[in-house]
Each structure stands twice: as structure tokens, then as C-alpha cells.
Coordinates of C-alpha atoms in Angstrom, one line a residue:
M30 CA 0.0 0.0 0.0
I31 CA 2.9 2.4 0.6
G32 CA 4.0 1.9 -3.0
L33 CA 0.6 2.6 -4.4
R34 CA 0.2 5.8 -2.4
K35 CA 3.5 7.1 -3.6
L36 CA 2.6 6.0 -7.2
T37 CA -0.6 8.1 -7.0
S38 CA 1.3 11.1 -5.8
V39 CA 3.8 10.8 -8.5
L40 CA 1.1 10.5 -11.2
A41 CA -0.8 13.5 -9.9
F42 CA 1.8 16.1 -10.7
P43 CA 2.2 15.4 -14.4
L44 CA -1.6 15.1 -14.9
V45 CA -2.0 18.6 -13.4
L46 CA 0.6 19.9 -15.9
S47 CA -1.3 18.2 -18.8
G48 CA -4.5 20.1 -18.1
C49 CA -6.0 21.6 -21.3
V50 CA -5.3 25.2 -22.1
T51 CA -8.3 25.6 -24.4
S52 CA -9.3 28.4 -26.8
A53 CA -12.9 29.3 -26.6
E54 CA -13.0 30.0 -30.4
Y55 CA -11.6 26.5 -31.2
S56 CA -13.7 24.6 -28.8
S57 CA -17.0 26.4 -29.6
K58 CA -19.5 24.5 -31.7
E59 CA -19.5 27.5 -34.0
A60 CA -15.7 27.2 -34.4
G61 CA -15.1 30.7 -35.8
F62 CA -18.1 30.5 -38.2
A63 CA -19.2 34.0 -37.2
S64 CA -16.2 35.4 -39.0
V65 CA -17.1 33.5 -42.2
A66 CA -20.7 34.7 -42.0
D67 CA -19.6 38.3 -41.5
K68 CA -17.1 38.3 -44.4
T69 CA -19.6 36.7 -46.9
A70 CA -22.4 39.0 -45.8
I71 CA -20.3 42.0 -46.8
A72 CA -19.8 40.6 -50.3
T73 CA -23.2 39.1 -50.9
A74 CA -25.6 41.0 -48.6
K75 CA -27.0 37.5 -47.8
Q76 CA -27.2 35.3 -44.7
T77 CA -25.5 32.0 -44.4
V78 CA -25.9 29.4 -41.6
W79 CA -24.1 26.4 -40.3
I80 CA -26.6 23.6 -39.6
Q81 CA -25.4 21.3 -36.7
N82 CA -28.6 19.8 -35.3
Q83 CA -32.2 18.9 -36.2
V84 CA -33.7 22.0 -34.7
Q85 CA -31.5 24.2 -36.9
A86 CA -32.2 22.0 -39.9
R87 CA -36.0 22.3 -39.5
A88 CA -35.7 26.1 -39.1
V89 CA -33.7 26.4 -42.3
A90 CA -36.1 24.1 -44.2
A91 CA -39.0 26.3 -43.0
E92 CA -37.2 29.4 -44.1
V93 CA -36.5 28.0 -47.6
K94 CA -40.1 27.1 -48.0
N95 CA -41.1 30.5 -46.9
L96 CA -38.8 32.1 -49.5
L97 CA -40.2 29.9 -52.2
A98 CA -43.8 30.7 -51.3
R99 CA -43.2 34.4 -51.0
R100 CA -42.6 34.9 -54.7
K101 CA -44.4 33.0 -57.4
I102 CA -41.6 33.6 -59.8
L103 CA -38.1 33.3 -58.3
D104 CA -35.9 36.3 -58.6
I105 CA -32.1 36.2 -58.5
E106 CA -31.6 37.5 -55.0
T107 CA -34.0 35.0 -53.5
A108 CA -32.3 32.2 -55.4
V109 CA -28.9 33.2 -54.0
Q110 CA -30.3 33.3 -50.4
I111 CA -31.9 29.9 -50.8
A112 CA -28.6 28.4 -52.0
L113 CA -26.6 29.9 -49.1
L114 CA -29.1 28.4 -46.7
N115 CA -29.8 25.1 -48.3
N116 CA -26.7 24.0 -50.3
K117 CA -25.3 20.8 -48.8
G118 CA -21.9 21.1 -50.2
L119 CA -21.6 24.4 -48.4
Q120 CA -22.5 22.6 -45.1
A121 CA -19.8 20.1 -45.8
A122 CA -17.3 23.0 -46.2
Y123 CA -18.3 24.4 -42.9
A124 CA -17.8 20.9 -41.3
D125 CA -14.2 21.0 -42.7
L126 CA -13.8 24.3 -40.8
G127 CA -15.0 22.6 -37.6
D128 CA -12.6 19.7 -38.2
I129 CA -9.6 22.1 -38.5
A130 CA -10.8 24.0 -35.4
A131 CA -10.7 20.7 -33.5
D132 CA -7.1 20.2 -34.6
A133 CA -6.2 23.7 -33.4
W134 CA -8.0 23.0 -30.1
Q135 CA -6.0 19.8 -29.8
S136 CA -2.8 21.7 -30.3
T137 CA -3.4 23.8 -27.2
M138 CA -3.3 20.7 -25.0
F139 CA -0.3 19.1 -23.5
I140 CA 0.6 15.6 -24.6
N141 CA -0.6 13.1 -22.2
P142 CA 2.2 11.4 -20.2
T143 CA 2.7 7.7 -20.6
V144 CA 2.5 5.7 -17.3
S145 CA 3.9 2.3 -16.7
V146 CA 3.5 0.2 -13.4
G147 CA 5.0 -3.2 -12.7
T148 CA 5.7 -5.5 -9.8
T149 CA 8.0 -8.4 -9.2
G150 CA 8.2 -10.8 -6.2
I151 CA 9.7 -14.0 -5.0
G152 CA 8.8 -16.4 -2.3
T153 CA 6.3 -19.2 -1.5
P154 CA 2.5 -18.7 -2.0
G155 CA 1.0 -17.0 1.0
L156 CA 4.4 -15.9 2.4
E157 CA 6.0 -13.0 0.6
A158 CA 9.7 -12.8 1.2
F159 CA 10.6 -10.0 -1.3
K160 CA 8.5 -7.7 -3.6
T161 CA 9.3 -4.7 -5.9
I162 CA 6.9 -2.2 -7.2
E163 CA 8.0 0.0 -10.1
G164 CA 6.3 3.1 -11.6
M165 CA 7.5 5.1 -14.6
I166 CA 6.0 8.3 -16.3
T167 CA 7.3 9.3 -19.8
T168 CA 6.9 12.8 -21.0
N169 CA 7.9 14.1 -24.5
I170 CA 10.1 17.2 -23.7
L171 CA 10.5 18.2 -27.3
A172 CA 6.7 18.5 -27.7
L173 CA 6.7 20.7 -24.6
A174 CA 9.5 22.9 -26.0
T175 CA 7.9 23.4 -29.4
R176 CA 4.3 23.7 -28.1
N177 CA 4.0 27.4 -28.6
R178 CA 5.1 27.1 -32.3
D179 CA 2.7 24.2 -32.8
V180 CA -0.2 26.3 -31.5
A181 CA 0.8 29.2 -33.7
I182 CA 0.9 27.0 -36.8
A183 CA -2.5 25.4 -35.9
D184 CA -3.9 28.8 -35.4
T185 CA -2.7 29.9 -38.8
R186 CA -4.3 26.8 -40.4
F187 CA -7.5 27.6 -38.6
R188 CA -7.6 31.2 -39.9
Q189 CA -6.8 29.7 -43.3
A190 CA -9.8 27.3 -43.0
Q191 CA -12.1 30.2 -42.1
L192 CA -11.1 32.1 -45.3
T193 CA -11.4 28.9 -47.3
A194 CA -15.0 28.4 -46.0
A195 CA -15.7 32.0 -47.0
V196 CA -14.4 31.5 -50.5
K197 CA -16.6 28.4 -50.9
T198 CA -19.6 30.5 -49.7
L199 CA -18.9 33.2 -52.3
Q200 CA -18.4 30.6 -55.0
V201 CA -21.8 29.1 -54.3
A202 CA -23.4 32.6 -54.4
A203 CA -21.7 33.4 -57.7
D204 CA -22.5 30.0 -59.3
T205 CA -26.2 30.5 -58.3
R206 CA -26.3 33.9 -59.9
R207 CA -24.8 32.6 -63.1
A208 CA -27.2 29.6 -63.1
W209 CA -30.2 31.9 -62.6
I210 CA -29.1 34.1 -65.5
G211 CA -28.5 31.1 -67.7
A212 CA -31.9 29.6 -67.0
V213 CA -33.8 32.8 -67.6
A214 CA -31.9 33.5 -70.8
A215 CA -32.6 30.0 -72.0
W216 CA -36.3 30.4 -71.5
E217 CA -36.3 33.8 -73.1
N218 CA -34.6 32.2 -76.2
V219 CA -37.3 29.5 -76.3
G220 CA -40.0 32.2 -76.3
Q221 CA -38.3 33.9 -79.3
L222 CA -38.0 30.7 -81.2
Q223 CA -41.6 29.8 -80.6
R224 CA -42.6 33.1 -82.1
A225 CA -40.3 32.4 -85.1
Q226 CA -42.0 29.0 -85.3
A227 CA -45.4 30.6 -85.6
T228 CA -44.1 32.7 -88.5
A229 CA -42.6 29.7 -90.2
D230 CA -45.8 27.7 -89.8
A231 CA -47.7 30.5 -91.5
A232 CA -45.2 30.5 -94.4
S233 CA -45.4 26.7 -94.8
E234 CA -49.2 26.7 -94.9
L235 CA -49.2 29.5 -97.5
A236 CA -46.6 27.6 -99.6
E237 CA -48.8 24.5 -99.5
K238 CA -51.9 26.5 -100.6
L239 CA -49.9 28.2 -103.4
G240 CA -48.7 24.8 -104.5
E241 CA -52.2 23.5 -104.8
T242 CA -53.0 26.3 -107.2
G243 CA -49.9 25.8 -109.2
A244 CA -48.4 29.2 -108.2
M245 CA -45.4 27.7 -106.4
T246 CA -43.1 25.0 -107.5
K247 CA -42.5 21.8 -105.4
G248 CA -38.9 22.8 -104.8
A249 CA -39.9 26.2 -103.3
Q250 CA -42.6 24.5 -101.2
A251 CA -40.0 22.0 -99.9
R252 CA -37.7 24.8 -98.9
E253 CA -40.4 26.4 -96.7
H254 CA -41.4 23.0 -95.2
V255 CA -37.8 22.1 -94.3
F256 CA -37.3 25.4 -92.6
V257 CA -40.3 24.7 -90.4
A258 CA -38.9 21.2 -89.6
E259 CA -35.5 22.5 -88.8
L260 CA -36.9 25.3 -86.6
A261 CA -39.0 22.8 -84.7
G262 CA -35.8 20.8 -84.0
E263 CA -34.0 23.9 -82.8
T264 CA -36.9 24.9 -80.6
A265 CA -36.9 21.4 -79.0
K266 CA -33.1 21.6 -78.4
A267 CA -33.6 25.1 -76.9
R268 CA -36.3 23.8 -74.6
L269 CA -34.1 21.0 -73.4
A270 CA -31.2 23.4 -72.8
A271 CA -33.6 25.6 -70.7
R272 CA -34.8 22.7 -68.6
L273 CA -31.2 21.6 -68.0
A274 CA -30.2 25.1 -67.1
K275 CA -33.0 25.2 -64.5
E276 CA -31.9 21.9 -63.1
E277 CA -28.4 23.4 -62.5
L278 CA -30.0 26.2 -60.6
T279 CA -32.1 23.6 -58.6
R280 CA -29.0 21.7 -57.7
L281 CA -27.2 24.8 -56.4
M282 CA -30.2 25.7 -54.3
G283 CA -30.4 22.1 -52.9
L284 CA -34.1 21.7 -53.8
W285 CA -35.9 18.4 -54.3
G286 CA -39.4 16.9 -53.9
S287 CA -42.3 19.4 -53.6
D288 CA -39.9 22.4 -53.9
L289 CA -39.2 21.7 -57.6
D290 CA -42.3 23.5 -58.9
Y291 CA -40.8 26.9 -58.6
Q292 CA -40.7 29.2 -61.6
V293 CA -38.1 31.6 -63.1
P294 CA -38.9 34.7 -65.2
N295 CA -39.3 34.4 -69.0
S296 CA -36.9 37.2 -69.7
L297 CA -33.8 38.8 -68.3
P298 CA -34.0 42.3 -66.7
P299 CA -33.4 45.2 -69.2
L300 CA -29.9 46.7 -69.5
P301 CA -29.1 49.4 -66.9
Q302 CA -28.9 53.0 -67.9
S303 CA -25.1 53.0 -67.3
I304 CA -22.4 50.8 -66.0
V305 CA -20.5 51.1 -62.7
K306 CA -17.1 52.7 -63.0
R307 CA -14.3 50.6 -61.5
D308 CA -11.1 52.4 -62.2
T309 CA -9.4 50.9 -59.1
I310 CA -10.6 47.4 -59.5
E311 CA -7.1 45.9 -59.3
A312 CA -6.4 47.6 -56.0
E313 CA -9.9 46.5 -54.7
A314 CA -9.1 42.9 -55.7
L315 CA -5.7 42.9 -54.1
R316 CA -7.2 44.3 -50.9
N317 CA -10.4 42.1 -50.7
R318 CA -9.7 38.8 -52.5
I319 CA -10.1 36.2 -49.8
D320 CA -8.3 33.5 -51.8
L321 CA -5.3 35.8 -51.9
Q322 CA -5.5 36.0 -48.1
V323 CA -5.6 32.2 -48.0
A324 CA -2.3 32.1 -50.0
K325 CA -0.7 34.6 -47.6
L326 CA -1.6 32.5 -44.6
E327 CA -0.2 29.4 -46.4
L328 CA 3.1 31.3 -46.7
E329 CA 2.9 32.3 -43.1
A330 CA 2.2 28.7 -41.9
T331 CA 5.0 27.4 -44.1
A332 CA 7.4 29.9 -42.6
K333 CA 6.4 28.9 -39.1
S334 CA 6.9 25.2 -40.0
Y335 CA 10.3 26.1 -41.4
G336 CA 11.3 27.6 -38.1
L337 CA 10.0 24.6 -36.3
T338 CA 12.1 22.3 -38.6
E339 CA 15.2 24.4 -37.7
A340 CA 14.4 24.0 -34.0
T341 CA 14.1 20.2 -34.2
R342 CA 16.9 19.7 -36.8
Y343 CA 19.2 17.7 -34.5
V344 CA 16.9 16.4 -31.8
T345 CA 13.8 14.9 -33.2
D346 CA 12.6 12.7 -30.3
L347 CA 13.5 13.8 -26.8
E348 CA 11.7 12.2 -23.9
I349 CA 12.2 12.4 -20.1
L350 CA 11.2 9.4 -18.0
T351 CA 10.5 10.0 -14.3
G352 CA 9.4 7.4 -11.7
F353 CA 10.4 5.4 -8.7
E354 CA 11.1 1.9 -7.5
T355 CA 9.8 0.6 -4.2
E356 CA 11.2 -2.6 -2.7
R357 CA 9.8 -4.5 0.3
E358 CA 11.7 -7.3 2.1
I359 CA 10.7 -9.6 4.9
E360 CA 13.5 -11.2 6.8
D361 CA 13.2 -12.8 10.2
E362 CA 9.7 -11.5 10.4
E363 CA 10.9 -7.9 10.0
K364 CA 9.6 -5.8 7.1
T365 CA 12.0 -3.4 5.2
T366 CA 10.8 -0.9 2.7
R367 CA 13.1 1.1 0.4
T368 CA 12.0 3.6 -2.3
T369 CA 14.3 4.9 -5.0
G370 CA 13.6 7.7 -7.4
Q371 CA 14.5 7.4 -11.1
V372 CA 15.0 9.9 -13.9
E373 CA 16.0 8.9 -17.4
L374 CA 16.6 11.0 -20.5
E375 CA 16.0 9.4 -23.9
F376 CA 16.9 10.9 -27.2
A377 CA 18.1 9.9 -30.7
I378 CA 21.8 10.7 -31.5
P379 CA 22.0 12.4 -35.0
I380 CA 24.9 10.3 -36.3
F381 CA 23.5 9.4 -39.7
D382 CA 20.5 11.7 -40.2
T383 CA 21.7 15.2 -39.3
G384 CA 18.4 16.8 -40.4
K385 CA 19.8 18.5 -43.6
A386 CA 17.3 16.8 -45.8
R387 CA 14.4 18.0 -43.6
I388 CA 15.8 21.6 -43.7
R389 CA 16.1 21.4 -47.5
K390 CA 12.5 20.2 -47.9
A391 CA 11.4 23.0 -45.6
E392 CA 13.3 25.6 -47.6
L393 CA 11.7 24.3 -50.9
A394 CA 8.2 24.3 -49.3
Y395 CA 8.7 27.9 -48.3
M396 CA 9.9 29.0 -51.8
R397 CA 7.0 27.1 -53.4
A398 CA 4.5 28.9 -51.2
A399 CA 6.2 32.3 -51.8
N400 CA 6.1 31.8 -55.6
Q401 CA 2.5 30.5 -55.5
L402 CA 1.5 33.7 -53.6
A403 CA 3.3 35.9 -56.2
E404 CA 1.5 34.0 -59.0
K405 CA -1.8 34.4 -57.2
A406 CA -1.3 38.2 -56.9
V407 CA -0.5 38.5 -60.6
N408 CA -3.5 36.3 -61.5
V409 CA -5.8 38.3 -59.2
R410 CA -4.9 41.6 -60.9
S411 CA -5.4 40.0 -64.3
E412 CA -8.7 38.5 -63.4
A413 CA -10.0 41.8 -62.1
R414 CA -9.0 43.6 -65.3
S415 CA -10.5 40.8 -67.4
A416 CA -13.8 40.8 -65.4
Y417 CA -14.2 44.6 -65.8
E418 CA -13.3 44.5 -69.5
A419 CA -15.8 41.8 -70.1
Y420 CA -18.4 43.8 -68.1
R421 CA -17.8 47.0 -70.0
S422 CA -17.5 45.4 -73.5
N423 CA -20.5 43.1 -73.1
Y424 CA -22.6 46.2 -72.0
D425 CA -21.6 48.0 -75.2
I426 CA -22.3 44.9 -77.4
A427 CA -25.7 44.4 -75.8
R428 CA -26.6 48.1 -76.2
H429 CA -25.5 47.9 -79.8
Y430 CA -28.0 45.0 -80.5
R431 CA -30.7 46.7 -78.5
N432 CA -30.3 50.2 -80.0
N433 CA -29.1 49.5 -83.5
V434 CA -29.5 45.9 -84.8
V435 CA -33.0 45.1 -83.5
P436 CA -34.5 48.6 -84.4
L437 CA -33.1 48.3 -88.0
R438 CA -34.5 44.8 -88.4
T439 CA -37.8 46.1 -87.1
K440 CA -37.7 48.9 -89.6
V441 CA -36.9 46.5 -92.4
E442 CA -39.9 44.4 -91.4
E443 CA -42.2 47.4 -91.3
E444 CA -41.1 48.6 -94.7
S445 CA -41.6 45.1 -96.1
L446 CA -45.1 45.1 -94.7
L447 CA -45.9 48.4 -96.4
T448 CA -44.6 47.2 -99.7
Y449 CA -46.5 44.0 -99.3
N450 CA -49.7 45.9 -98.6
G451 CA -48.9 47.9 -101.7
M452 CA -48.5 44.6 -103.6
I453 CA -44.9 45.5 -104.4
T454 CA -43.3 42.5 -102.6
N455 CA -44.7 39.1 -102.1
T456 CA -45.6 37.2 -99.0
F457 CA -42.4 35.2 -98.7
E458 CA -40.2 38.3 -98.7
L459 CA -42.2 39.6 -95.8
L460 CA -41.9 36.3 -93.9
T461 CA -38.1 36.2 -94.6
D462 CA -37.7 39.7 -93.2
T463 CA -39.8 38.6 -90.1
R464 CA -37.5 35.6 -89.6
D465 CA -34.4 37.8 -89.8
K466 CA -35.8 40.1 -87.2
I467 CA -36.4 37.1 -84.9
N468 CA -32.8 36.0 -85.4
S469 CA -31.6 39.5 -84.5
I470 CA -33.7 39.4 -81.3
L471 CA -32.1 36.0 -80.4
L472 CA -28.7 37.6 -80.8
S473 CA -29.8 40.5 -78.7
V474 CA -31.0 38.2 -75.9
N475 CA -27.7 36.3 -75.9
A476 CA -25.8 39.6 -75.8
K477 CA -27.9 40.7 -72.8
R478 CA -27.3 37.3 -71.1
D479 CA -23.5 37.8 -71.6
F480 CA -23.7 41.2 -70.0
W481 CA -25.5 40.0 -66.9
L482 CA -23.0 37.0 -66.6
A483 CA -20.1 39.5 -66.8
E484 CA -21.8 41.6 -64.2
A485 CA -22.2 38.6 -61.9
N486 CA -18.4 37.9 -62.4
L487 CA -17.4 41.3 -61.0
A488 CA -18.0 40.5 -57.3
P489 CA -16.0 37.2 -57.4
A490 CA -13.2 39.0 -59.2
I491 CA -13.0 41.5 -56.4
C492 CA -13.9 39.4 -53.3
G493 CA -13.2 35.8 -54.3
G494 CA -14.9 32.8 -55.6
A495 CA -15.2 31.4 -59.1
T496 CA -14.3 34.1 -61.6
N497 CA -14.0 32.0 -64.8
A498 CA -16.7 32.0 -67.4
S499 CA -17.2 28.2 -67.3
A500 CA -20.7 28.8 -66.0
E501 CA -21.4 30.8 -69.2
T502 CA -22.3 27.6 -71.0
E503 CA -23.7 28.4 -74.4
V504 CA -27.5 28.4 -74.1
A505 CA -28.3 27.3 -77.6
A506 CA -31.1 29.3 -79.1
A507 CA -33.5 28.5 -76.4
S508 CA -36.5 28.9 -74.3
G509 CA -40.1 28.4 -73.2
S510 CA -43.6 29.8 -73.8
S511 CA -44.1 33.5 -73.7
G512 CA -46.5 33.5 -70.8
G513 CA -45.8 32.6 -67.2
G514 CA -42.7 31.3 -65.6
H515 CA -41.0 27.9 -65.9

């Protein structure tokens, strides 16, 4: 019993030292999510949430249904808000943040000591002549010596994870905007094609009647009929493209089941009166791009790791072993107890591995991170310039179609109608001019779509998120009926 009491007292001291020095931000269930929500709210003016229990999940589901029910036809801002609340991939990104926060929390704790207890004895059963109780506690000194640096590196990784979650949030918001624009433009194209289809059907019927009277050759009739058939095929393709574009929007909003009956408008908003001047867009991007801040933190973490590698270059595994040994002897019915303390220091001798290879790898890792940061800065400036150039140029192109091409085609059609009424031109010339006008309107719709996509790319170019035009998938001459949403 004497040995066991002393063993308990020896164990107590290291366990007190190993008590957790926790960070409230790391250990909280929110795990720094408030910073993510604040950063993304500035860029998107929308709310995002991290769902971690059934109560929160039900509350978010109710809010999504409320947003869908509030508007019969879904506008772009509501679509973005639904995506930020309901996108499951976004929730997975927030779980990654919590995982890294747990790692940072773990780094603030001392390493648990290793305890070993043993006993040896000799003698006959029931009569103990000699017994030894041994206890040993092993503590990693190197881990204690480098603990502050480990915590600093973990904290840098945690801040990096916060920014990464913010980038993911901005990307979902930007992708949703582009998907909404693509879906609406696709349905607008379908409407224009259906109007062209009505004109073509009229021409085909007229050609058939003229053929019956012998006023039109079979070859001319066939040309009108094949145009109708081809246009029907193009309209079907456009309708399919519009449905698929809407499905992309549905996926981003995380909708399924009874929520799939939402509708989007049949046409994009008109062009604004003027565009926003962004003469300092490069400086704004360098100051606000969250992915650039992530790269800076990567360099910071690598630099701290490099310092840690320098510190542990020669001693990579240093442990101190403390303990005691208690011996009890019984001789001539007299008990003798003797306790001896023990301290051992255990470490690897760097005879063969002097740590030069680890130092070299650390230096290369730092240089790689530094060059990646420099490349990111160059790319950010270029992406900002490209985004604004696309925004400004697409606005000019869309205005050109709206103000020049479509009015001229309309004028041609009106003049053709006048000459037709005056029996100067025939029916087919009038129908041809009408079809040409429809084609010009389709080009105008696509130009307007490209402008709104370019406008949607401005925010990601300045704040972060996907800035490429991959979402600007060609919406082949598309879209649905002229009345009601889809």
C-alpha cells in the first residue's frame, strides 16, 4: 500500500501539468463561423448558416419554403439566399472548418504522459519474502519545448480554413447567380424561337396552298417545309437546354421533392442605364480577394513550420522518464521498505540523419509557397482587369444590338409590310424579313445574357470565388412559352 500511495502522488503532478489550455474559439461549436458569415455578408448581402442539429435543420427548411412561397416567380436575390441556406456542399465545407478548429484545439493541449507500473516478487505462496513495485512516467520534452510554435501553426491553419469556407460560400453565391441568369436567358430564347416557329408555320401553310393552285413549285414548297422542320428541332433543343439550365439552378439551391415546382422569369432584366465605373478594380481585388489572403496564410504557416524544422533539426525525439522503484523485504519477520527515485533522458543521436534533408524540404516548401503567392497576386490583378473589361464590353455589345440591330431589323420588317400591302413585294419576302428580325432578337437576348453574366463575375473578381466563365455555357437558341414562368 505504501508503494501505491506514492505512485498516486507521482502521477498527480504530471496530470496537473497536462490540463487543457483551451481556446474558446476553437472549442466552440461555431468554431469561428461568425467570421465566415460576416465576411460573406459584406460581399453578398445575404445570410448563411451552419446547420449542426435537427432544430436548426428544421428552421432552415421552413425558411427555404417561406422564401419559395413568398414569390411565385423566383428572382435572382431569392435564389442566392436559398442556395446559401440550403446548399449541402456548403454545409460540408463548414464541417471542414470545424474539423480544423478541433485540430487547433487539440494543439493547445499538453501531450498526455505515458505511465507504466509493474511489480516483481519471489517467495512461496501466501508468504511474501521479497517484492518490488516499479512506476514510470514518460513525457515528451521536445513536444513541450515546441508547443507554442505548434499552437501558432495550428492557429494559422484555422484562420486559413475560415477564409477557405468564406471562399466556398462566395463561390456558391456566384454560381447560383450565373445559373439563374443562364436559366432565364434560355427560357427567353425559347420564347423567341416559338414566335419564329409561328411565322414559319404560316409561311409553310401558305406555300402549301400556293402549290395546290400551281403558283409555287414543289422545290420552293420543300424549302419552306424544311425550314419549319429545322426550326422545330432547334426549338426542342432550346427547350431541353432551358430545362437543364433550370436543373443546374435547382442543384445549387439544394431543392428536391415538392420544392421543384418553382418558376423563373421568361426574360432577363433590361440593361441598366449606365455601367459602374471601376477604375481601381485591381487595388480592390488585391485588398479584398479572400483566396489571396488564404495564400498569404499558407506562406505564413510554411514559414512557421520552417522555423520549427530548424528548431528540431538535431533532436527529433527527446523524452524524459521519471518514476520510482519501491522494494519491500521480509527477513526474520521484519519488514523493510526502500523507495528509490528514477530519472531517465532518452533521445536519438543524429549520427547518420543530421536533419539536412528536412531543412532542404522546408526551404523548398517555403519557396514554393512564396512563388504561389506571387503568382496568385499576378492572376488576381489580371482576373480583375478581365472581369471589368468583359463587363464593359458586353454592355456595349448588348446596347448595340438593342439600340441598332433590332430597331433596324424592325424597320426592315415594317417597310416590307408596307410594300406587301402595296402589292410591291410578295408574302415570302415579308416572312423572310420577319424571320431575320427574330434571329436578331435572339442575338440581342444572348448579348444581354452575356452582359449579366459578366456583371455577376465582377463580385467574385473583387472578393473571391469562381471568376472563370465556365458557367457561361452556351445556351443554344432556347426557351419556353411567352406567358408565365417555368
